Tab-separated table of C-alpha atoms in Angstrom:
chain	number	residue	atom	x	y	z
A	1	MET	CA	-25.917	-9.636	-13.834
A	2	ILE	CA	-23.385	-6.361	-13.246
A	3	GLU	CA	-25.475	-5.489	-10.072
A	4	GLY	CA	-24.697	-8.019	-8.564
A	5	LYS	CA	-21.512	-7.501	-9.187
A	6	ALA	CA	-21.878	-4.792	-7.321
A	7	ARG	CA	-23.481	-5.389	-4.005
A	8	GLN	CA	-20.201	-7.788	-4.327
A	9	SER	CA	-18.244	-4.886	-4.558
A	10	VAL	CA	-19.795	-2.978	-2.061
A	11	LYS	CA	-20.139	-6.339	0.249
A	12	ASN	CA	-15.506	-6.420	-0.306
A	13	VAL	CA	-15.913	-2.359	1.015
A	14	PHE	CA	-17.222	-3.287	3.387
A	15	VAL	CA	-15.658	-5.783	5.008
A	16	ASN	CA	-12.236	-5.359	3.662
A	17	ILE	CA	-12.378	-1.294	5.422
A	18	SER	CA	-14.037	-2.741	8.280
A	19	ALA	CA	-10.787	-5.461	8.594
A	20	LYS	CA	-8.221	-2.632	7.878
A	21	MET	CA	-9.575	-0.456	10.330
A	22	ILE	CA	-9.184	-2.901	13.355
A	23	MET	CA	-5.539	-4.324	11.444
A	24	MET	CA	-4.485	-0.078	10.995
A	25	LEU	CA	-4.395	-0.350	15.447
A	26	LEU	CA	-2.864	-3.065	15.833
A	27	PRO	CA	1.117	-1.501	14.413
A	28	PHE	CA	0.212	0.990	17.624
A	29	PHE	CA	-0.209	-0.638	20.260
A	30	ILE	CA	2.924	-3.780	19.091
A	31	ARG	CA	5.021	0.298	18.354
A	32	SER	CA	4.078	1.380	21.631
A	33	VAL	CA	4.677	-1.529	23.961
A	34	MET	CA	7.774	-1.524	21.840
A	35	ILE	CA	9.090	1.718	22.321
A	36	TYR	CA	8.506	1.404	26.334
A	37	THR	CA	10.400	-2.250	26.726
A	38	LEU	CA	12.350	-2.729	24.014
A	39	GLY	CA	13.145	0.976	21.964
A	40	ASN	CA	12.973	3.519	18.857
A	41	ILE	CA	16.620	1.469	17.881
A	42	TYR	CA	14.665	-1.972	17.483
A	43	LEU	CA	12.067	0.558	15.398
A	44	GLY	CA	14.241	0.621	13.394
A	45	LEU	CA	16.054	-2.671	12.886
A	46	ASP	CA	12.368	-3.871	12.361
A	47	SER	CA	11.916	-1.470	9.175
A	48	LEU	CA	15.479	-1.652	7.983
A	49	PHE	CA	14.562	-5.929	6.863
A	50	SER	CA	11.134	-5.351	6.419
A	51	SER	CA	12.028	-3.328	3.713
A	52	ILE	CA	14.654	-5.134	2.537
A	53	LEU	CA	13.010	-8.674	2.286
A	54	ASN	CA	10.365	-6.815	0.155
A	55	MET	CA	12.563	-5.308	-2.157
A	56	LEU	CA	13.568	-8.998	-2.553
A	57	SER	CA	10.079	-9.378	-3.146
A	58	LEU	CA	10.782	-8.396	-6.112
A	59	SER	CA	11.002	-11.543	-7.768
A	60	GLU	CA	7.375	-11.899	-7.543
A	61	LEU	CA	7.900	-10.263	-10.724
A	62	GLY	CA	3.640	-9.218	-10.802
A	63	PHE	CA	2.696	-12.563	-11.400
A	64	SER	CA	0.099	-12.206	-9.731
A	65	SER	CA	-1.623	-9.387	-10.812
A	66	ALA	CA	-1.017	-10.863	-14.475
A	67	ILE	CA	-2.331	-13.690	-13.175
A	68	VAL	CA	-5.600	-12.548	-11.441
A	69	TYR	CA	-5.811	-10.030	-15.053
A	70	ALA	CA	-6.341	-13.852	-16.720
A	71	MET	CA	-8.327	-15.371	-14.622
A	72	TYR	CA	-10.829	-12.963	-15.194
A	73	LYS	CA	-12.231	-13.896	-18.482
A	74	PRO	CA	-12.523	-17.777	-17.423
A	75	ILE	CA	-14.158	-17.590	-13.840
A	76	ALA	CA	-16.630	-15.931	-15.646
A	77	GLU	CA	-17.084	-18.046	-18.473
A	78	ASN	CA	-17.451	-20.961	-16.354
A	79	ASP	CA	-13.813	-22.774	-18.000
A	80	ASP	CA	-13.548	-24.488	-14.270
A	81	ILE	CA	-10.006	-26.496	-16.653
A	82	LYS	CA	-8.767	-22.440	-17.683
A	83	VAL	CA	-8.116	-21.305	-14.004
A	84	ARG	CA	-7.603	-24.881	-12.710
A	85	ALA	CA	-4.400	-24.932	-15.394
A	86	LEU	CA	-3.744	-20.837	-14.049
A	87	LEU	CA	-3.353	-22.546	-10.895
A	88	THR	CA	-1.834	-25.164	-11.826
A	89	PHE	CA	1.163	-22.990	-13.589
A	90	TYR	CA	1.438	-19.488	-10.697
A	91	LYS	CA	2.018	-22.661	-7.929
A	92	LYS	CA	5.308	-23.352	-9.550
A	93	ILE	CA	6.297	-19.759	-10.344
A	94	TYR	CA	5.368	-19.401	-6.796
A	95	PHE	CA	8.442	-21.694	-6.372
A	96	ILE	CA	10.516	-20.377	-8.187
A	97	VAL	CA	9.676	-17.038	-6.474
A	98	GLY	CA	10.677	-18.696	-2.587
A	99	SER	CA	13.698	-20.491	-4.039
A	100	ILE	CA	14.882	-17.298	-5.374
A	101	ILE	CA	14.417	-14.845	-2.051
A	102	ILE	CA	15.580	-18.016	0.492
A	103	GLY	CA	18.603	-17.434	-2.342
A	104	VAL	CA	19.101	-13.811	-2.229
A	105	GLY	CA	18.568	-13.208	1.199
A	106	LEU	CA	21.254	-15.654	2.119
A	107	ILE	CA	23.619	-14.023	0.780
A	108	LEU	CA	23.130	-10.689	2.001
A	109	LEU	CA	23.110	-12.961	5.184
A	110	PRO	CA	27.183	-11.843	6.071
A	111	ASN	CA	26.227	-7.837	4.741
A	112	LEU	CA	23.748	-6.564	6.970
A	113	GLU	CA	26.368	-4.460	8.389
A	114	MET	CA	26.556	-1.873	5.873
A	115	PHE	CA	22.345	-0.968	6.189
A	116	ILE	CA	23.473	0.732	9.281
A	117	ALA	CA	25.136	4.089	8.820
A	118	LYS	CA	28.787	4.194	10.447
A	119	GLY	CA	28.719	5.363	14.452
A	120	THR	CA	25.344	4.524	14.902
A	121	GLU	CA	23.946	2.259	16.918
A	122	TYR	CA	22.392	-1.502	16.634
A	123	PRO	CA	20.285	-3.843	19.424
A	124	LYS	CA	24.216	-5.160	20.642
A	125	ASP	CA	22.155	-8.230	22.670
A	126	ILE	CA	20.652	-9.426	19.887
A	127	ASN	CA	22.637	-11.386	16.936
A	128	ILE	CA	21.076	-9.306	13.627
A	129	HIS	CA	22.132	-12.609	11.262
A	130	ILE	CA	20.054	-14.659	13.179
A	131	VAL	CA	17.097	-12.380	13.849
A	132	TYR	CA	17.271	-11.366	9.323
A	133	LEU	CA	16.712	-15.569	8.900
A	134	ILE	CA	14.070	-15.872	10.682
A	135	LEU	CA	12.201	-13.280	8.705
A	136	LEU	CA	13.550	-14.730	6.175
A	137	PHE	CA	12.000	-17.780	6.122
A	138	ASN	CA	8.491	-15.560	7.594
A	139	THR	CA	9.386	-14.510	4.271
A	140	GLY	CA	9.944	-17.330	1.484
A	141	ILE	CA	7.932	-19.577	3.311
A	142	SER	CA	4.258	-18.371	2.827
A	143	TYR	CA	5.426	-18.889	-1.524
A	144	PHE	CA	5.680	-22.204	-0.643
A	145	LEU	CA	2.478	-22.587	1.165
A	146	TYR	CA	-0.468	-22.699	-1.089
A	147	ALA	CA	-0.373	-18.299	-1.082
A	148	TYR	CA	-1.126	-18.422	-4.912
A	149	LYS	CA	-4.009	-19.276	-3.458
A	150	SER	CA	-5.846	-16.444	-2.353
A	151	SER	CA	-5.801	-14.592	-6.153
A	152	VAL	CA	-9.146	-17.388	-5.973
A	153	PHE	CA	-11.022	-15.015	-4.090
A	154	ILE	CA	-9.544	-11.007	-5.656
A	155	ALA	CA	-10.672	-12.767	-9.506
A	156	THR	CA	-13.923	-14.371	-7.929
A	157	MET	CA	-14.969	-11.087	-6.027
A	158	ARG	CA	-14.250	-12.250	-2.835
A	159	ASN	CA	-12.166	-10.202	-1.245
A	160	ASP	CA	-14.176	-10.213	1.894
A	161	LEU	CA	-12.979	-13.744	2.523
A	162	ASP	CA	-9.612	-13.126	2.459
A	163	ALA	CA	-9.815	-10.236	4.494
A	164	ILE	CA	-11.737	-11.832	7.353
A	165	ILE	CA	-8.549	-14.595	7.289
A	166	GLU	CA	-5.937	-11.296	7.407
A	167	LEU	CA	-7.608	-10.287	10.698
A	168	ILE	CA	-7.475	-12.962	11.997
A	169	ARG	CA	-4.354	-13.951	10.624
A	170	SER	CA	-3.237	-10.432	12.685
A	171	LEU	CA	-5.913	-9.873	16.009
A	172	ILE	CA	-3.633	-13.660	16.654
A	173	SER	CA	-0.429	-12.523	15.796
A	174	HIS	CA	0.483	-9.532	16.905
A	175	GLY	CA	-1.103	-10.676	20.771
A	176	LEU	CA	1.279	-12.595	20.509
A	177	GLN	CA	3.696	-10.893	19.856
A	178	ILE	CA	2.854	-8.046	22.404
A	179	PHE	CA	2.376	-10.213	24.961
A	180	ALA	CA	5.843	-12.207	23.918
A	181	LEU	CA	7.061	-8.124	24.865
A	182	LEU	CA	5.385	-7.306	28.230
A	183	ILE	CA	5.739	-10.747	29.613
A	184	PHE	CA	9.298	-12.174	28.703
A	185	LYS	CA	10.857	-8.701	26.927
A	186	ASN	CA	12.310	-11.112	25.297
A	187	TYR	CA	12.573	-9.918	20.440
A	188	TYR	CA	14.196	-13.384	19.904
A	189	LEU	CA	10.396	-14.960	20.554
A	190	TYR	CA	8.434	-11.606	18.999
A	191	ILE	CA	9.874	-12.742	15.531
A	192	LEU	CA	9.598	-16.582	16.323
A	193	ILE	CA	5.167	-15.624	16.598
A	194	LEU	CA	6.128	-14.454	12.769
A	195	PRO	CA	6.689	-17.158	10.643
A	196	CYS	CA	4.319	-19.357	12.972
A	197	ILE	CA	1.311	-17.725	11.932
A	198	THR	CA	2.154	-18.087	8.726
A	199	VAL	CA	2.467	-21.163	8.693
A	200	LEU	CA	-1.099	-21.821	10.095
A	201	ASN	CA	-2.758	-19.014	8.144
A	202	ASN	CA	-1.599	-19.581	4.903
A	203	LEU	CA	-2.884	-23.726	5.444
A	204	TYR	CA	-5.910	-22.406	6.352
A	205	ARG	CA	-6.492	-20.744	3.840
A	206	SER	CA	-5.650	-23.264	1.339
A	207	HIS	CA	-8.847	-25.344	3.452
A	208	VAL	CA	-11.377	-22.044	2.864
A	209	VAL	CA	-10.385	-22.033	-0.759
A	210	ASP	CA	-10.282	-26.031	-1.060
A	211	GLN	CA	-13.713	-25.725	0.204
A	212	LEU	CA	-15.873	-23.343	-1.012
A	213	TYR	CA	-13.873	-23.943	-4.408
A	214	PRO	CA	-13.903	-27.123	-4.783
A	215	GLN	CA	-13.482	-27.279	-8.282
A	216	TYR	CA	-10.621	-25.303	-8.739
A	217	LYS	CA	-8.899	-28.145	-7.234
A	218	GLY	CA	-6.472	-30.100	-9.379
A	219	GLN	CA	-3.732	-30.198	-11.790
A	220	GLU	CA	-3.896	-28.938	-15.271
A	221	HIS	CA	-1.977	-27.901	-18.867
A	222	LEU	CA	-1.277	-24.154	-19.549
A	223	SER	CA	-1.479	-23.821	-23.082
A	224	LYS	CA	1.408	-22.616	-24.317
A	225	GLU	CA	-0.291	-18.790	-25.596
A	226	ASP	CA	-1.888	-18.696	-22.878
A	227	LYS	CA	1.719	-18.982	-21.122
A	228	LYS	CA	3.380	-16.853	-24.213
A	229	ASP	CA	0.817	-13.569	-22.784
A	230	ILE	CA	1.468	-14.247	-19.023
A	231	MET	CA	4.808	-13.844	-19.335
A	232	THR	CA	3.602	-10.787	-21.995
A	233	ARG	CA	1.866	-9.847	-19.269
A	234	VAL	CA	4.710	-9.323	-16.756
A	235	GLY	CA	7.472	-8.409	-18.831
A	236	ALA	CA	5.254	-5.442	-18.525
A	237	LEU	CA	4.317	-5.293	-14.991
A	238	ILE	CA	8.157	-5.703	-13.699
A	239	GLY	CA	8.852	-1.510	-14.131
A	240	ASN	CA	5.614	-1.136	-12.418
A	241	LYS	CA	6.284	-3.588	-9.128
A	242	ILE	CA	10.313	-2.228	-9.141
A	243	GLY	CA	8.614	0.829	-8.856
A	244	GLY	CA	6.094	0.068	-6.408
A	245	VAL	CA	8.369	-1.822	-3.653
A	246	VAL	CA	11.214	1.688	-4.287
A	247	PHE	CA	8.697	3.301	-2.836
A	248	THR	CA	7.854	1.436	-0.046
A	249	SER	CA	11.304	0.160	0.224
A	250	VAL	CA	14.178	2.439	-0.773
A	251	ASP	CA	12.638	5.562	1.677
A	252	SER	CA	13.411	2.817	5.464
A	253	ILE	CA	16.511	0.959	3.793
A	254	VAL	CA	18.561	5.174	2.967
A	255	ILE	CA	17.628	6.306	6.127
A	256	SER	CA	19.352	3.479	8.678
A	257	ALA	CA	21.921	3.217	5.219
A	258	VAL	CA	22.728	7.410	6.097
A	259	LEU	CA	21.434	8.837	9.452
A	260	GLY	CA	21.273	5.290	11.763
A	261	LEU	CA	18.794	2.650	13.035
A	262	GLU	CA	16.785	5.784	15.536
A	263	VAL	CA	16.094	7.878	13.312
A	264	LEU	CA	13.833	5.301	10.987
A	265	GLY	CA	12.472	3.130	14.728
A	266	LYS	CA	11.490	7.500	14.766
A	267	TYR	CA	10.376	7.784	11.364
A	268	THR	CA	8.713	5.146	11.241
A	269	ASN	CA	6.091	5.618	14.119
A	270	TYR	CA	5.317	8.498	11.612
A	271	TYR	CA	4.633	6.264	8.248
A	272	THR	CA	3.233	4.271	10.123
A	273	ILE	CA	0.563	6.194	10.243
A	274	PHE	CA	0.545	7.250	6.677
A	275	THR	CA	0.239	3.956	5.598
A	276	ALA	CA	-2.636	2.818	8.066
A	277	VAL	CA	-4.187	6.423	6.143
A	278	TYR	CA	-3.260	4.790	3.045
A	279	ALA	CA	-4.384	2.131	3.175
A	280	VAL	CA	-7.962	1.701	4.436
A	281	GLY	CA	-8.327	3.617	0.854
A	282	SER	CA	-6.385	1.143	-1.121
A	283	THR	CA	-8.713	-1.339	0.591
A	284	ALA	CA	-11.308	-0.201	-0.736
A	285	TYR	CA	-10.196	0.696	-4.340
A	286	THR	CA	-8.540	-2.541	-3.931
A	287	ALA	CA	-11.899	-4.369	-3.452
A	288	ILE	CA	-13.868	-2.711	-6.558
A	289	GLN	CA	-11.153	-3.432	-8.407
A	290	SER	CA	-12.638	-6.245	-10.016
A	291	THR	CA	-15.633	-5.125	-10.679
A	292	VAL	CA	-14.336	-1.728	-12.231
A	293	GLY	CA	-11.956	-4.491	-14.393
A	294	ASN	CA	-15.803	-6.021	-15.419
A	295	SER	CA	-16.944	-2.629	-16.242
A	296	LEU	CA	-14.181	-1.034	-18.845
A	297	ILE	CA	-15.505	-4.898	-20.629
A	298	CYS	CA	-19.444	-4.649	-20.057
A	299	ARG	CA	-19.931	-0.947	-20.460
A	300	THR	CA	-18.613	0.962	-22.740
A	301	LYS	CA	-16.258	4.468	-22.982
A	302	GLU	CA	-19.334	7.510	-21.511
A	303	GLU	CA	-20.722	4.380	-18.878
A	304	ASN	CA	-16.953	4.232	-17.804
A	305	TYR	CA	-16.311	7.780	-17.977
A	306	SER	CA	-18.708	8.705	-15.974
A	307	LEU	CA	-18.266	6.243	-13.121
A	308	PHE	CA	-14.644	7.297	-13.777
A	309	ARG	CA	-15.377	10.776	-12.498
A	310	LYS	CA	-17.577	9.743	-9.434
A	311	LEU	CA	-14.297	7.953	-8.049
A	312	PHE	CA	-12.047	10.522	-8.373
A	313	THR	CA	-13.891	13.760	-6.686
A	314	GLY	CA	-15.559	11.387	-3.852
A	315	ASN	CA	-11.121	9.905	-3.731
A	316	ALA	CA	-10.226	14.261	-4.206
A	317	ILE	CA	-12.621	15.084	-1.446
A	318	ILE	CA	-11.888	12.314	1.258
A	319	SER	CA	-7.469	13.091	0.341
A	320	CYS	CA	-8.622	16.851	1.890
A	321	PHE	CA	-9.912	15.657	4.167
A	322	CYS	CA	-6.460	13.367	5.489
A	323	THR	CA	-4.654	16.018	4.285
A	324	CYS	CA	-5.739	17.717	6.655
A	325	CYS	CA	-5.653	15.908	9.156
A	326	PHE	CA	-2.848	15.376	9.053
A	327	VAL	CA	-1.192	18.533	8.712
A	328	PHE	CA	-2.786	19.758	11.782
A	329	LEU	CA	-3.428	16.273	14.004
A	330	TYR	CA	0.280	14.214	13.502
A	331	GLN	CA	2.019	16.710	15.721
A	332	PRO	CA	-0.587	16.248	19.198
A	333	PHE	CA	-1.108	13.019	18.292
A	334	MET	CA	2.367	11.582	18.062
A	335	ARG	CA	3.223	13.415	21.164
A	336	LEU	CA	-0.409	11.112	23.536
A	337	TRP	CA	1.966	8.203	21.606
A	338	VAL	CA	5.464	8.354	22.018
A	339	GLY	CA	5.885	11.080	24.355
A	340	ASN	CA	7.696	13.747	23.673
A	341	GLU	CA	11.335	13.279	23.031
A	342	ASN	CA	10.187	11.031	20.255
A	343	VAL	CA	8.239	14.165	17.772
A	344	LEU	CA	10.941	14.940	14.392
A	345	ASP	CA	10.407	18.849	12.937
A	346	ASN	CA	7.537	20.409	11.403
A	347	SER	CA	8.592	20.129	8.506
A	348	ILE	CA	7.641	15.935	7.906
A	349	PRO	CA	4.191	16.285	8.459
A	350	VAL	CA	4.075	18.662	6.434
A	351	LEU	CA	5.707	16.374	3.612
A	352	LEU	CA	4.197	13.325	5.129
A	353	ALA	CA	1.093	15.033	4.117
A	354	LEU	CA	1.815	16.708	0.711
A	355	TYR	CA	3.256	13.330	0.035
A	356	PHE	CA	0.228	11.766	0.890
A	357	TRP	CA	-2.696	14.135	-0.647
A	358	VAL	CA	-0.387	13.324	-4.978
A	359	LYS	CA	-0.068	9.561	-4.466
A	360	SER	CA	-3.733	9.455	-3.013
A	361	THR	CA	-4.996	11.912	-6.450
A	362	ARG	CA	-3.193	9.518	-8.699
A	363	ARG	CA	-5.290	6.488	-7.291
A	364	ILE	CA	-8.099	6.522	-9.717
A	365	CYS	CA	-6.460	6.365	-12.823
A	366	PHE	CA	-3.830	3.478	-11.549
A	367	LEU	CA	-6.867	1.984	-10.564
A	368	PHE	CA	-8.656	2.009	-14.381
A	369	LYS	CA	-5.284	1.744	-15.913
A	370	GLU	CA	-4.570	-1.521	-13.531
A	371	ALA	CA	-7.782	-2.920	-14.124
A	372	ALA	CA	-7.880	-2.477	-17.911
A	373	GLY	CA	-4.359	-4.849	-17.302
A	374	MET	CA	-2.803	-1.401	-19.282
A	375	TRP	CA	0.505	-2.944	-17.879
A	376	ARG	CA	2.885	-2.701	-21.526
A	377	GLU	CA	1.899	1.310	-22.872
A	378	ASP	CA	3.779	2.669	-20.201
A	379	TRP	CA	7.214	0.209	-19.515
A	380	LEU	CA	9.434	2.508	-19.380
A	381	LYS	CA	7.774	4.862	-16.383
A	382	PRO	CA	8.704	3.030	-13.894
A	383	TYR	CA	12.902	2.795	-14.587
A	384	ILE	CA	12.735	6.532	-15.243
A	385	SER	CA	10.972	7.035	-11.702
A	386	VAL	CA	13.380	4.729	-9.363
A	387	LEU	CA	16.254	5.992	-10.984
A	388	LEU	CA	14.597	9.179	-10.238
A	389	ASN	CA	13.626	8.619	-7.011
A	390	VAL	CA	16.464	6.587	-5.445
A	391	THR	CA	19.035	9.364	-7.076
A	392	LEU	CA	17.277	11.745	-5.183
A	393	ASN	CA	16.268	9.982	-1.904
A	394	ILE	CA	20.675	9.442	-1.543
A	395	TYR	CA	20.963	13.172	-2.797
A	396	PHE	CA	18.781	14.128	-0.382
A	397	ALA	CA	19.370	12.324	2.902
A	398	LYS	CA	22.605	13.613	2.491
A	399	THR	CA	22.456	16.837	1.953
A	400	ILE	CA	18.809	17.714	3.863
A	401	GLY	CA	18.377	14.881	6.056
A	402	LEU	CA	15.038	13.888	6.024
A	403	PRO	CA	12.877	15.703	4.490
A	404	GLY	CA	14.893	15.193	1.996
A	405	VAL	CA	13.529	11.579	1.357
A	406	ILE	CA	10.423	12.375	1.383
A	407	LEU	CA	10.700	14.764	-0.647
A	408	SER	CA	12.457	12.572	-3.496
A	409	SER	CA	9.219	10.191	-3.270
A	410	VAL	CA	6.811	13.425	-4.044
A	411	ILE	CA	9.505	14.843	-6.961
A	412	ALA	CA	8.825	11.844	-8.499
A	413	LEU	CA	5.728	10.939	-8.761
A	414	ILE	CA	4.865	15.042	-9.494
A	415	VAL	CA	6.246	14.763	-12.799
A	416	VAL	CA	7.801	11.034	-13.800
A	417	GLU	CA	4.193	9.197	-12.194
A	418	ILE	CA	1.467	10.580	-12.256
A	419	PRO	CA	1.871	13.168	-15.749
A	420	TRP	CA	3.339	9.734	-17.743
A	421	GLU	CA	0.120	7.507	-16.918
A	422	THR	CA	-2.623	10.118	-16.935
A	423	VAL	CA	-1.414	10.327	-20.259
A	424	VAL	CA	-1.223	6.287	-21.785
A	425	PHE	CA	-4.874	6.035	-20.068
A	426	PHE	CA	-6.577	8.953	-20.867
A	427	ARG	CA	-5.418	8.615	-24.761
A	428	LYS	CA	-5.293	4.487	-24.850
A	429	TYR	CA	-8.532	4.059	-23.682
A	430	PHE	CA	-11.493	6.716	-22.778
A	431	GLU	CA	-9.195	8.393	-26.179
A	432	LYS	CA	-10.243	11.861	-24.963
A	433	ASN	CA	-8.027	14.254	-23.855
A	434	ILE	CA	-5.639	15.281	-20.916
A	435	PHE	CA	-6.210	18.511	-19.930
A	436	PRO	CA	-9.939	18.178	-18.345
A	437	TYR	CA	-9.074	16.301	-15.977
A	438	LEU	CA	-6.005	17.923	-15.654
A	439	LYS	CA	-7.843	21.254	-14.420
A	440	GLU	CA	-10.055	19.019	-12.217
A	441	ILE	CA	-6.482	17.334	-10.445
A	442	PHE	CA	-5.255	21.919	-9.839
A	443	LYS	CA	-8.697	22.547	-9.180
A	444	SER	CA	-8.468	20.010	-6.409
A	445	ALA	CA	-4.689	20.959	-5.616
A	446	VAL	CA	-6.676	24.457	-4.851
A	447	ILE	CA	-9.192	23.417	-2.498
A	448	THR	CA	-7.133	21.246	-0.473
A	449	ILE	CA	-3.973	24.162	-0.666
A	450	LEU	CA	-7.186	27.055	0.794
A	451	ALA	CA	-8.718	24.692	3.500
A	452	VAL	CA	-5.103	23.963	5.235
A	453	ALA	CA	-4.519	27.764	4.416
A	454	PHE	CA	-7.650	28.524	6.332
A	455	ILE	CA	-7.395	26.311	8.865
A	456	TRP	CA	-3.506	26.859	9.365
A	457	ILE	CA	-4.988	30.216	10.495
A	458	LEU	CA	-7.841	29.290	13.220
A	459	SER	CA	-5.227	26.867	14.134
A	460	TYR	CA	-2.740	30.236	14.382
A	461	LYS	CA	-5.174	32.234	16.654
A	462	MET	CA	-6.596	29.686	18.879
A	463	ASN	CA	-2.212	29.336	20.065
A	464	GLY	CA	-1.614	28.243	23.884
A	465	ARG	CA	-5.930	28.508	23.963
A	466	ILE	CA	-5.809	24.404	23.963
A	467	GLU	CA	-3.190	22.603	26.440
A	468	ASN	CA	-4.527	19.429	25.851
A	469	ASP	CA	-3.101	17.126	23.453
A	470	ILE	CA	-6.275	15.576	23.134
A	471	MET	CA	-8.762	18.666	23.267
A	472	LEU	CA	-6.937	19.906	20.877
A	473	ILE	CA	-6.959	16.935	18.307
A	474	CYS	CA	-10.496	17.211	18.705
A	475	VAL	CA	-10.481	20.399	18.343
A	476	ARG	CA	-8.919	20.875	14.939
A	477	MET	CA	-10.424	16.558	13.396
A	478	GLY	CA	-13.926	18.855	13.850
A	479	MET	CA	-12.066	22.178	11.906
A	480	CYS	CA	-10.531	19.649	8.717
A	481	VAL	CA	-14.826	17.686	8.660
A	482	ILE	CA	-16.193	21.424	8.016
A	483	THR	CA	-13.051	23.225	6.035
A	484	THR	CA	-13.647	20.437	4.044
A	485	GLY	CA	-17.353	20.277	3.578
A	486	CYS	CA	-17.359	23.653	2.646
A	487	LEU	CA	-15.068	23.912	0.588
A	488	TYR	CA	-15.494	20.831	-1.329
A	489	PHE	CA	-19.365	19.923	-1.507
A	490	PRO	CA	-21.047	23.598	-3.232
A	491	THR	CA	-18.103	22.467	-5.920
A	492	TYR	CA	-19.056	19.584	-6.317
A	493	ARG	CA	-23.188	18.910	-6.727
A	494	LYS	CA	-23.901	15.308	-6.314
A	495	ASN	CA	-25.431	14.612	-9.858
A	496	GLN	CA	-24.278	18.078	-10.822
A	497	ILE	CA	-20.681	17.401	-12.355
A	498	LYS	CA	-19.098	19.016	-14.490
A	499	LYS	CA	-17.410	16.753	-17.288
A	500	LEU	CA	-13.958	16.705	-16.974
């Protein structure tokens, strides 16, 4: 049974990464077309409203994770009545969530200008309030139209189906949006496509779930005990949800409010690459989360510790490679993509590379803790992290500008997030000392620094010899691959990994 689930996990990873690789290219086309048809200010407005609406999604409060976790056991035991009861409860919760999003979103409507820095430009040929209303409707409507059913795919380890549906949605949506920009150069038409596709996509996803899992159709009532257990988990998850949204959304809001939409538009070009690369890895780990959760239940702690070590090692190698690529490929790629006039200071790629490495290094421990449902054990952590991040975000943005926004997130992760959740998980689950694991993190950091330093020396010696950015990207990519391989594989030989 475990072997079958392992095979499904491999399939999930392959399909999810393939779909994500395709979908990560689509925003580049959209942003390229928008830059050359409408301009950077529209990109900034897009990012600002997306961030505001992401903040509103906090009203979901982590119910999705709690419900999926609660579904693992009844699905494994073929308890269809319990699954139907969970889905019925989930549907009611999502109706409330959608209502809250729409309600709070409407309250913010008259005060949108406060999120845009005074004295900076914003699009004058459109009504930003109408644009916001359309995007608000797009965000809220999903919660009323069967969004809860996607949990069935995750809980039954059919992430591959969800990824395929999402890929189809993205191809159609982005294709129509590019057409609207190129032919009509109309921003209203560009955003009106979003809610139309959202409605159709949710209806289709619901149809697929009903066809594949007819046993989960119907209404059932969840017991008070089960509701209490879910609400308890949600209470612990609220902080994690807040932390996740703040790290992804507050940056854009602060940049817009302090530095303006044009700076935000240029920064989001860089951050689009960051999120695309990080999302590929996240997709893979999300695809195996249910397998890790099953392993934590069915296997011994030592077997799970061995799995943890292997995943950490693989993740460390990938993180090192991607970090090197960020440092050395960002600027030539940006010159090719958006032109010299939209290239930011060299400090931005370096800080984003640091942010990526820190965030990626945290990923395996976070994955295991999520799969184990350990949300209550460090419930205070995200609140402290968010407070530190927001405070530093605003202060650094006003004092040192754009680099400070990235730096605040890095500091919050290093000082609060990583040490706290590592201590909790190792002590509560593995019941092991964390210092050998911290030693491995330190070793990974040293190897990554050496890789960056070595490539920098080679790049410095080659400075000026390669003027073509495409050739420069290819050469530096090869340097990143070879350097990472030469430094890592002798250290972490296959099946000869030392105990952490």
